[in-house]
């Protein structure tokens, strides 16, 4: 069930609520981007983002020891490269930044374009792409490698390193060691429904769960009746360990 007012106002009202609850955030005009008002510009700023509708991602991860800023697009759509650049320039005057990006084609394209634009303007930039999802495509059986829940760990670990003065090169090195060792699988008990849409991304029978779904409602690889939390945990842990032990990254 969704409790919202007018669907077309859902995103703007959500950001108004965040602004009220977290006055330590400064919002960048004409974007869905915000940054930590107390950020010390002697650190490398960490910026992440993507489509809105995944709260608390990524606005909720902005603060000391995590993200410096978050820039979101509309629901399930990433921000434009121009919006990313605008927020970045608002955050720091030191011409250096590190982007953390989830492995979805549109997200990667937008942040890569922003990075290239900044580099043309003689910025020092770093970028890591998080690809923790080890679920498989139902037909090809290939791992999807989307960036999902594991991204939070990257925010925290790189955020702690940046707070201790890590350089862009050092953040890049940490990310290269960290990202291949984060494995997750999504499970759903219902489909996602964008505000204003009458149908969900998929439908499940009562008491059914769906393994391997994506955060936008992308289809998974197996449906089955829910048996117990223990059975669910066993499958998820077994598959994550299998990926680790097989050397697949």
mmCIF file of C-alpha atoms in Angstrom:
data_model
loop_
_atom_site.group_PDB
_atom_site.id
_atom_site.type_symbol
_atom_site.label_atom_id
_atom_site.label_comp_id
_atom_site.label_asym_id
_atom_site.label_seq_id
_atom_site.Cartn_x
_atom_site.Cartn_y
_atom_site.Cartn_z
ATOM 1 C CA UNK A 1 0.000 0.000 0.000
ATOM 2 C CA UNK A 2 1.204 3.507 -0.830
ATOM 3 C CA UNK A 3 0.260 6.501 1.309
ATOM 4 C CA UNK A 4 0.878 9.549 -0.857
ATOM 5 C CA UNK A 5 -0.964 12.668 -1.945
ATOM 6 C CA UNK A 6 -0.858 13.527 -5.650
ATOM 7 C CA UNK A 7 1.527 11.173 -7.516
ATOM 8 C CA UNK A 8 3.067 14.034 -9.472
ATOM 9 C CA UNK A 9 4.057 15.701 -6.192
ATOM 10 C CA UNK A 10 5.456 12.599 -4.475
ATOM 11 C CA UNK A 11 9.114 13.323 -5.186
ATOM 12 C CA UNK A 12 9.055 17.031 -4.375
ATOM 13 C CA UNK A 13 7.164 16.363 -1.144
ATOM 14 C CA UNK A 14 9.620 13.617 -0.195
ATOM 15 C CA UNK A 15 12.529 16.016 -0.564
ATOM 16 C CA UNK A 16 10.649 18.648 1.452
ATOM 17 C CA UNK A 17 10.317 16.113 4.252
ATOM 18 C CA UNK A 18 14.021 15.306 4.128
ATOM 19 C CA UNK A 19 14.879 19.004 4.223
ATOM 20 C CA UNK A 20 12.709 19.429 7.315
ATOM 21 C CA UNK A 21 14.130 16.364 9.083
ATOM 22 C CA UNK A 22 17.791 17.020 8.208
ATOM 23 C CA UNK A 23 18.581 20.754 8.337
ATOM 24 C CA UNK A 24 22.310 19.931 8.137
ATOM 25 C CA UNK A 25 21.884 19.296 4.409
ATOM 26 C CA UNK A 26 22.244 22.052 1.837
ATOM 27 C CA UNK A 27 20.160 21.585 -1.302
ATOM 28 C CA UNK A 28 21.352 22.609 -4.743
ATOM 29 C CA UNK A 29 18.709 24.658 -6.611
ATOM 30 C CA UNK A 30 16.926 23.046 -9.568
ATOM 31 C CA UNK A 31 18.257 19.578 -8.740
ATOM 32 C CA UNK A 32 17.406 16.720 -6.409
ATOM 33 C CA UNK A 33 20.899 17.030 -4.972
ATOM 34 C CA UNK A 34 22.129 17.880 -1.492
ATOM 35 C CA UNK A 35 25.397 17.935 0.421
ATOM 36 C CA UNK A 36 26.689 17.983 3.989
ATOM 37 C CA UNK A 37 26.734 21.616 5.080
ATOM 38 C CA UNK A 38 29.564 20.848 7.519
ATOM 39 C CA UNK A 39 31.848 19.231 4.940
ATOM 40 C CA UNK A 40 35.506 20.189 5.370
ATOM 41 C CA UNK A 41 36.907 20.940 1.930
ATOM 42 C CA UNK A 42 40.332 19.553 2.820
ATOM 43 C CA UNK A 43 38.928 16.037 2.207
ATOM 44 C CA UNK A 44 38.117 14.311 -1.063
ATOM 45 C CA UNK A 45 34.338 14.653 -1.494
ATOM 46 C CA UNK A 46 32.453 11.422 -2.161
ATOM 47 C CA UNK A 47 29.376 11.797 -4.356
ATOM 48 C CA UNK A 48 26.850 9.138 -5.314
ATOM 49 C CA UNK A 49 23.357 9.048 -6.729
ATOM 50 C CA UNK A 50 20.919 7.397 -9.073
ATOM 51 C CA UNK A 51 17.188 7.205 -9.472
ATOM 52 C CA UNK A 52 14.896 8.411 -6.714
ATOM 53 C CA UNK A 53 12.489 6.025 -5.025
ATOM 54 C CA UNK A 54 15.076 3.933 -3.162
ATOM 55 C CA UNK A 55 14.929 5.824 0.122
ATOM 56 C CA UNK A 56 16.999 6.234 2.167
ATOM 57 C CA UNK A 57 19.371 5.924 -0.811
ATOM 58 C CA UNK A 58 21.157 8.151 -1.341
ATOM 59 C CA UNK A 59 20.106 11.268 0.527
ATOM 60 C CA UNK A 60 20.066 9.345 3.802
ATOM 61 C CA UNK A 61 23.738 8.434 3.488
ATOM 62 C CA UNK A 62 25.030 12.001 3.388
ATOM 63 C CA UNK A 63 26.970 12.963 6.487
ATOM 64 C CA UNK A 64 30.300 12.670 8.323
ATOM 65 C CA UNK A 65 32.161 9.476 7.475
ATOM 66 C CA UNK A 66 29.936 8.619 4.509
ATOM 67 C CA UNK A 67 28.833 10.559 1.439
ATOM 68 C CA UNK A 68 29.587 14.228 1.013
ATOM 69 C CA UNK A 69 26.719 14.671 -1.420
ATOM 70 C CA UNK A 70 23.939 12.794 -3.181
ATOM 71 C CA UNK A 71 22.419 13.701 -6.522
ATOM 72 C CA UNK A 72 19.227 11.936 -7.557
ATOM 73 C CA UNK A 73 17.115 11.919 -10.688
ATOM 74 C CA UNK A 74 13.396 11.345 -10.989
ATOM 75 C CA UNK A 75 11.846 8.056 -9.857
ATOM 76 C CA UNK A 76 14.020 5.175 -11.078
ATOM 77 C CA UNK A 77 15.879 7.518 -13.465
ATOM 78 C CA UNK A 78 19.437 8.758 -12.801
ATOM 79 C CA UNK A 79 20.357 12.439 -12.779
ATOM 80 C CA UNK A 80 21.805 13.996 -15.900
ATOM 81 C CA UNK A 81 25.531 14.547 -16.238
ATOM 82 C CA UNK A 82 24.876 18.301 -16.092
ATOM 83 C CA UNK A 83 23.111 17.925 -12.746
ATOM 84 C CA UNK A 84 25.962 15.816 -11.401
ATOM 85 C CA UNK A 85 28.501 18.443 -12.443
ATOM 86 C CA UNK A 86 26.391 21.248 -10.945
ATOM 87 C CA UNK A 87 26.174 19.547 -7.547
ATOM 88 C CA UNK A 88 29.878 18.642 -7.616
ATOM 89 C CA UNK A 89 30.930 22.224 -8.229
ATOM 90 C CA UNK A 90 28.636 23.402 -5.446
ATOM 91 C CA UNK A 91 30.226 20.992 -2.958
ATOM 92 C CA UNK A 92 33.919 21.802 -3.414
ATOM 93 C CA UNK A 93 36.235 24.432 -4.833
ATOM 94 C CA UNK A 94 39.273 22.138 -4.754
ATOM 95 C CA UNK A 95 38.611 20.616 -8.209
ATOM 96 C CA UNK A 96 38.742 17.033 -7.015
ATOM 97 C CA UNK A 97 35.990 14.465 -6.486
ATOM 98 C CA UNK A 98 35.341 10.742 -6.202
ATOM 99 C CA UNK A 99 32.129 9.213 -7.602
ATOM 100 C CA UNK A 100 30.524 5.981 -6.375
ATOM 101 C CA UNK A 101 28.233 4.556 -9.061
ATOM 102 C CA UNK A 102 25.827 1.613 -9.137
ATOM 103 C CA UNK A 103 26.260 -0.700 -12.117
ATOM 104 C CA UNK A 104 23.254 0.233 -14.236
ATOM 105 C CA UNK A 105 23.908 1.404 -17.811
ATOM 106 C CA UNK A 106 22.130 4.752 -17.458
ATOM 107 C CA UNK A 107 23.811 5.529 -14.117
ATOM 108 C CA UNK A 108 27.264 4.613 -15.414
ATOM 109 C CA UNK A 109 26.718 6.670 -18.563
ATOM 110 C CA UNK A 110 25.620 9.791 -16.644
ATOM 111 C CA UNK A 111 28.429 9.716 -14.079
ATOM 112 C CA UNK A 112 31.080 8.840 -16.659
ATOM 113 C CA UNK A 113 29.984 11.780 -18.814
ATOM 114 C CA UNK A 114 30.138 14.054 -15.762
ATOM 115 C CA UNK A 115 33.620 12.766 -14.932
ATOM 116 C CA UNK A 116 34.811 13.410 -18.486
ATOM 117 C CA UNK A 117 33.437 16.942 -18.443
ATOM 118 C CA UNK A 118 35.172 17.704 -15.151
ATOM 119 C CA UNK A 119 38.438 16.246 -16.397
ATOM 120 C CA UNK A 120 38.300 18.579 -19.416
ATOM 121 C CA UNK A 121 38.113 21.395 -16.878
ATOM 122 C CA UNK A 122 41.262 20.056 -15.185
ATOM 123 C CA UNK A 123 39.579 18.374 -12.212
ATOM 124 C CA UNK A 124 41.154 15.373 -10.481
ATOM 125 C CA UNK A 125 38.502 12.652 -10.458
ATOM 126 C CA UNK A 126 38.029 9.089 -9.307
ATOM 127 C CA UNK A 127 35.157 6.714 -9.978
ATOM 128 C CA UNK A 128 34.255 3.226 -8.831
ATOM 129 C CA UNK A 129 31.406 1.094 -10.130
ATOM 130 C CA UNK A 130 29.703 -1.155 -7.586
ATOM 131 C CA UNK A 131 28.504 -4.490 -9.020
ATOM 132 C CA UNK A 132 27.538 -6.633 -6.039
ATOM 133 C CA UNK A 133 24.436 -8.414 -7.377
ATOM 134 C CA UNK A 134 25.269 -12.067 -8.094
ATOM 135 C CA UNK A 135 21.791 -13.151 -9.193
ATOM 136 C CA UNK A 136 21.565 -14.668 -12.659
ATOM 137 C CA UNK A 137 19.478 -13.957 -15.708
ATOM 138 C CA UNK A 138 16.769 -16.615 -15.975
ATOM 139 C CA UNK A 139 17.478 -17.389 -19.635
ATOM 140 C CA UNK A 140 21.236 -16.885 -20.097
ATOM 141 C CA UNK A 141 22.233 -17.850 -16.519
ATOM 142 C CA UNK A 142 24.806 -15.040 -16.633
ATOM 143 C CA UNK A 143 25.336 -12.973 -13.501
ATOM 144 C CA UNK A 144 23.714 -9.578 -13.758
ATOM 145 C CA UNK A 145 26.236 -7.720 -11.595
ATOM 146 C CA UNK A 146 23.950 -4.799 -10.832
ATOM 147 C CA UNK A 147 24.909 -2.357 -8.110
ATOM 148 C CA UNK A 148 22.455 -2.719 -5.248
ATOM 149 C CA UNK A 149 22.541 -3.021 -1.438
ATOM 150 C CA UNK A 150 26.293 -3.601 -1.277
ATOM 151 C CA UNK A 151 26.779 -0.001 -2.359
ATOM 152 C CA UNK A 152 26.074 1.085 1.222
ATOM 153 C CA UNK A 153 29.211 -0.709 2.418
ATOM 154 C CA UNK A 154 31.254 1.101 -0.209
ATOM 155 C CA UNK A 155 29.836 4.431 0.988
ATOM 156 C CA UNK A 156 30.823 3.653 4.560
ATOM 157 C CA UNK A 157 34.287 2.220 3.973
ATOM 158 C CA UNK A 158 35.393 4.813 1.437
ATOM 159 C CA UNK A 159 33.726 7.499 3.555
ATOM 160 C CA UNK A 160 35.820 6.513 6.555
ATOM 161 C CA UNK A 161 38.975 6.516 4.414
ATOM 162 C CA UNK A 162 38.190 9.937 2.956
ATOM 163 C CA UNK A 163 37.578 11.323 6.451
ATOM 164 C CA UNK A 164 41.081 10.153 7.378
ATOM 165 C CA UNK A 165 42.591 12.049 4.466
ATOM 166 C CA UNK A 166 42.801 9.386 1.737
ATOM 167 C CA UNK A 167 43.738 10.666 -1.696
ATOM 168 C CA UNK A 168 41.868 9.838 -4.902
ATOM 169 C CA UNK A 169 44.536 7.251 -5.741
ATOM 170 C CA UNK A 170 44.153 5.661 -2.313
ATOM 171 C CA UNK A 171 40.354 5.627 -2.571
ATOM 172 C CA UNK A 172 40.655 4.012 -5.996
ATOM 173 C CA UNK A 173 42.955 1.332 -4.569
ATOM 174 C CA UNK A 174 40.601 0.593 -1.662
ATOM 175 C CA UNK A 175 37.602 0.391 -3.983
ATOM 176 C CA UNK A 176 39.435 -1.986 -6.329
ATOM 177 C CA UNK A 177 40.070 -4.374 -3.429
ATOM 178 C CA UNK A 178 36.643 -3.923 -1.851
ATOM 179 C CA UNK A 179 34.092 -4.007 -4.681
ATOM 180 C CA UNK A 180 34.858 -7.529 -6.036
ATOM 181 C CA UNK A 181 34.353 -8.973 -2.543
ATOM 182 C CA UNK A 182 30.826 -7.651 -1.948
ATOM 183 C CA UNK A 183 28.086 -10.080 -2.996
ATOM 184 C CA UNK A 184 24.326 -9.689 -2.611
ATOM 185 C CA UNK A 185 21.070 -11.182 -3.907
ATOM 186 C CA UNK A 186 17.698 -9.461 -3.846
ATOM 187 C CA UNK A 187 14.486 -11.168 -2.740
ATOM 188 C CA UNK A 188 10.982 -9.747 -3.046
ATOM 189 C CA UNK A 189 7.593 -10.505 -1.553
ATOM 190 C CA UNK A 190 5.844 -8.118 -3.967
ATOM 191 C CA UNK A 191 6.509 -6.071 -7.077
ATOM 192 C CA UNK A 192 7.485 -2.403 -7.131
ATOM 193 C CA UNK A 193 4.881 0.184 -8.111
ATOM 194 C CA UNK A 194 5.822 3.695 -9.182
ATOM 195 C CA UNK A 195 3.531 6.408 -7.760
ATOM 196 C CA UNK A 196 0.693 7.020 -10.173
ATOM 197 C CA UNK A 197 0.953 3.639 -11.881
ATOM 198 C CA UNK A 198 -1.832 1.144 -11.316
ATOM 199 C CA UNK A 199 0.181 -2.008 -11.956
ATOM 200 C CA UNK A 200 3.248 -3.418 -10.221
ATOM 201 C CA UNK A 201 6.431 -4.460 -11.996
ATOM 202 C CA UNK A 202 5.470 -8.092 -11.347
ATOM 203 C CA UNK A 203 2.830 -10.010 -9.402
ATOM 204 C CA UNK A 204 3.327 -12.865 -6.959
ATOM 205 C CA UNK A 205 0.876 -15.353 -5.556
ATOM 206 C CA UNK A 206 0.000 -15.036 -1.861
ATOM 207 C CA UNK A 207 2.885 -16.322 0.258
ATOM 208 C CA UNK A 208 5.268 -16.452 -2.706
ATOM 209 C CA UNK A 209 8.769 -14.931 -2.892
ATOM 210 C CA UNK A 210 10.942 -14.096 -5.875
ATOM 211 C CA UNK A 211 14.730 -14.607 -5.865
ATOM 212 C CA UNK A 212 17.088 -12.375 -7.815
ATOM 213 C CA UNK A 213 14.868 -9.364 -8.465
ATOM 214 C CA UNK A 214 16.347 -5.948 -9.215
ATOM 215 C CA UNK A 215 15.758 -2.753 -7.275
ATOM 216 C CA UNK A 216 13.551 -1.358 -10.048
ATOM 217 C CA UNK A 217 11.417 -4.479 -10.245
ATOM 218 C CA UNK A 218 13.525 -6.288 -12.821
ATOM 219 C CA UNK A 219 12.559 -9.966 -12.980
ATOM 220 C CA UNK A 220 14.373 -12.548 -10.883
ATOM 221 C CA UNK A 221 15.352 -16.135 -11.522
ATOM 222 C CA UNK A 222 13.013 -18.257 -9.347
ATOM 223 C CA UNK A 223 9.670 -18.009 -7.584
ATOM 224 C CA UNK A 224 8.683 -20.319 -4.752
ATOM 225 C CA UNK A 225 6.394 -20.381 -1.709
ATOM 226 C CA UNK A 226 7.969 -18.766 1.336
ATOM 227 C CA UNK A 227 8.894 -21.467 3.868
ATOM 228 C CA UNK A 228 10.891 -19.807 6.631
ATOM 229 C CA UNK A 229 13.423 -17.083 7.279
ATOM 230 C CA UNK A 230 16.001 -19.794 7.976
ATOM 231 C CA UNK A 231 15.443 -21.410 4.563
ATOM 232 C CA UNK A 232 15.695 -18.002 2.913
ATOM 233 C CA UNK A 233 18.929 -17.123 4.728
ATOM 234 C CA UNK A 234 20.482 -20.479 3.871
ATOM 235 C CA UNK A 235 19.949 -19.984 0.150
ATOM 236 C CA UNK A 236 21.269 -16.444 0.104
ATOM 237 C CA UNK A 237 24.362 -17.216 2.157
ATOM 238 C CA UNK A 238 25.099 -20.402 0.196
ATOM 239 C CA UNK A 239 24.984 -18.581 -3.139
ATOM 240 C CA UNK A 240 27.116 -15.684 -1.890
ATOM 241 C CA UNK A 241 29.750 -18.071 -0.525
ATOM 242 C CA UNK A 242 29.657 -20.114 -3.713
ATOM 243 C CA UNK A 243 30.493 -17.029 -5.739
ATOM 244 C CA UNK A 244 33.322 -16.109 -3.363
ATOM 245 C CA UNK A 245 34.840 -19.588 -3.356
ATOM 246 C CA UNK A 246 34.575 -20.000 -7.116
ATOM 247 C CA UNK A 247 36.700 -16.936 -7.681
ATOM 248 C CA UNK A 248 33.993 -15.252 -9.761
ATOM 249 C CA UNK A 249 34.124 -11.474 -9.397
#
